[in-house]
Amino acid sequence: MSQYLSVGHRCIRLAKITDVFLNFSDQEIFRRHAAKNWRATQSWIHGVGREFNFNNKLGRSCASLTAQEPVQRTECSPDQKESDSGLENAVVRALQKFRSSTRNQKASLRHYISLELFEKASRDFVQKVLKGNGPLLLQSEEEEEGSMAEDRVLHAFLEYTKLHHTYEIQEYERIVNCRDLSKPHLWFPVARAVKRRVIYHAGPTNSGKTYNALLAMKHASSGVYCGPLRLLAMEVYESCNREGTYCSLITGQERREVPGARHTACTVEMMNLEKLVDVAVIDEIQLIGDESRGWAWTRALLGVPAREIHVCGDGSALSLVKWMTEQIGEEFEVRKYDRFTPLEIEHGGLEMGYSAVEAGDCIVAFSRADIFQIKQLIEMETQYKSCVVYGALPPETRRQQAKLFNDPTSGYDIMVASDAVGMGLNLNIRRVIFHKMDKREGHAKPTVPVSVSMIKQIAGRAGRRSSQYSVGKATCREKGDVRRLREGLGVPLDRLATSRAGIYPEYEHFEAFAASKQSQVYSDLIKEFSQEAVLGGKYFFCKQESTIELAKLLERVCGLSMKDLYSFCMAPASTGDLRIRAAILYFAKKYAAGEACELEIDPGDVPPTTSDAMRDFEAAHQVATLWLWLSNRFDTVYFPNREKADTIAQKICRLLSQGLEIMSERKEDARDVEQSQSKDDSMPKGKKSKKAKQICKTAKQLFSPYRHEFFALLHEIREESDEQSAKIAG
């Protein structure tokens, strides 16, 4: 018997060395078991030796240990045999149902054992144990059958798998962590090292909330302003420097570094996550719930390294921001504001049509075609000239139009605008008139009602505190729409709720995820990441339709790395415009080939004087903006001569402003314009009017460098259209 106990002691010592003998809590039980079940013990020790291939000292120890079979065995009594059999039966039963147990699968996942690995490892584990080649699974006589045995088997399996599948577990842990977006505050270690205080300025438009937040930033020794638009960043940049607070400007397209400046005005996507400041201002915080751009506000709120953070918004995101700050244990304060001037509703609508407009009126329409038709109709039927503001116009042109409208001596007394008027411009508006109460969210999509938050944002622009209008007014073109306007304005701010915050992975997350996938097609990886990402709490994965479209476009370019594709796909490129798509494809090809890519647009000297010509110049400015954005992210070797590109962009803005002025002076009837355009479209090929020929000439002049890519994309679209037509016909 002493020989068996000696073997048991040697087994314990060996198991401790190999670090596999972790499921034996009672060494005395094991020594007794080794004495009574020598063959199983010998088989297990020999299995350990095989695991190390007998190639080292440990393996040789196993071999020598198994060779020392005792010459005499002690027979157990029948009662002992029956007792041992009953004890082992509980383990056998636990083994038999181990693999089918959902509980065991979930427990394994918590230890980063994937379901695929669980199937493989559990099969091997059970087979080895039942054959006597795996870990010994014993229980003391005092233990009960059932759950105790199941726990013992699970514990042994986890230790067995960690030993035999270390690499697979580590890889799966890395993959799970890269997909885990549930704690985005941990992405920003610099911000987490700062004791921060968050102050929420909640109030409607024209309540002074942003003014007070900016005042705190200007009085601080260092600060940063993060706004949703380049227009707003430019306005803060100019006001700070005008008042003696040196401030730099950083947007996706430009950088204006002011010597000695300790303040920065930037667009929210360009916020510096490494630079510590005293005060940060994050404007329009309710956009944290935007389906496409919300991630930028989440990143700014969680990642800005500032001692004091002022967020400004309409109050709809108050509960969400409070929850986010509580998650990281930061101090939170709310300051509420009321509107400075009253806002009245004119219930009768605009009964006489647009011939009844008055100085200081702003007509809001949600389509570009409506904006130009309303502008031309007003200028034809009234004494007034109209300014226009819409999203496709360059920020510089919008600012120039706003200055004309605000200047009582300019002769431009009416504004016709899109929902872009809702933020970014300070306008002296007397009355806001909604052309319609429905809008289209995209091409070929049905119209949807204007949201309550947008109604409040736009209507609230009337009656600005510093203007000559002490009371703001709002109405609709059609009397029947006034009810919806009234209902929207009547909704209390505290009933508006931005319930979730947008999120998007950093490149490091995406890189780690891509490394775990066989397919390296970038557009497929984006889709898979969005489907497999683990989101916690009140976060959502921002929409990526435009990113996926860009990825599909650029995947055909050889020589672009994963990092290059990530950067190109984040560029501000409108995938719905074939000219923009052709331009970014051209830029990507030149970059991948290692060739210098200058901006080669030639706007000429003739301003656009038709709606279509305006559209071409707007697209040309978007191409210039795209090039400038890329030049800020890639080496200047590939995007050289930035000064030339800046000059081209500024020239396009001047020509657009001149074109709008000429169109106002000409006062062409909107109905004649519409008929003329319809006539051009109905003419046979080769018989277009002089105006249409001039438009085509302008387009060719502007986009000639990208003509090859343009016609290749156009050919693809036609082929796809033909295939769809054939399927429908079939």
Tab-separated table of C-alpha atoms in Angstrom, residues 57 68 185 238 324 424 440 561 604:
chain	number	residue	atom	x	y	z
A	57	LYS	CA	12.672	16.480	-18.495
A	68	GLN	CA	6.967	1.921	-11.839
A	185	HIS	CA	-15.675	55.818	-22.444
A	238	GLU	CA	-13.979	85.293	-35.859
A	324	MET	CA	-23.540	58.893	-19.805
A	424	GLY	CA	-25.274	78.095	-38.265
A	440	ARG	CA	-38.188	64.102	-48.638
A	561	SER	CA	-4.412	49.402	-47.669
A	604	GLY	CA	-13.367	79.742	-65.664
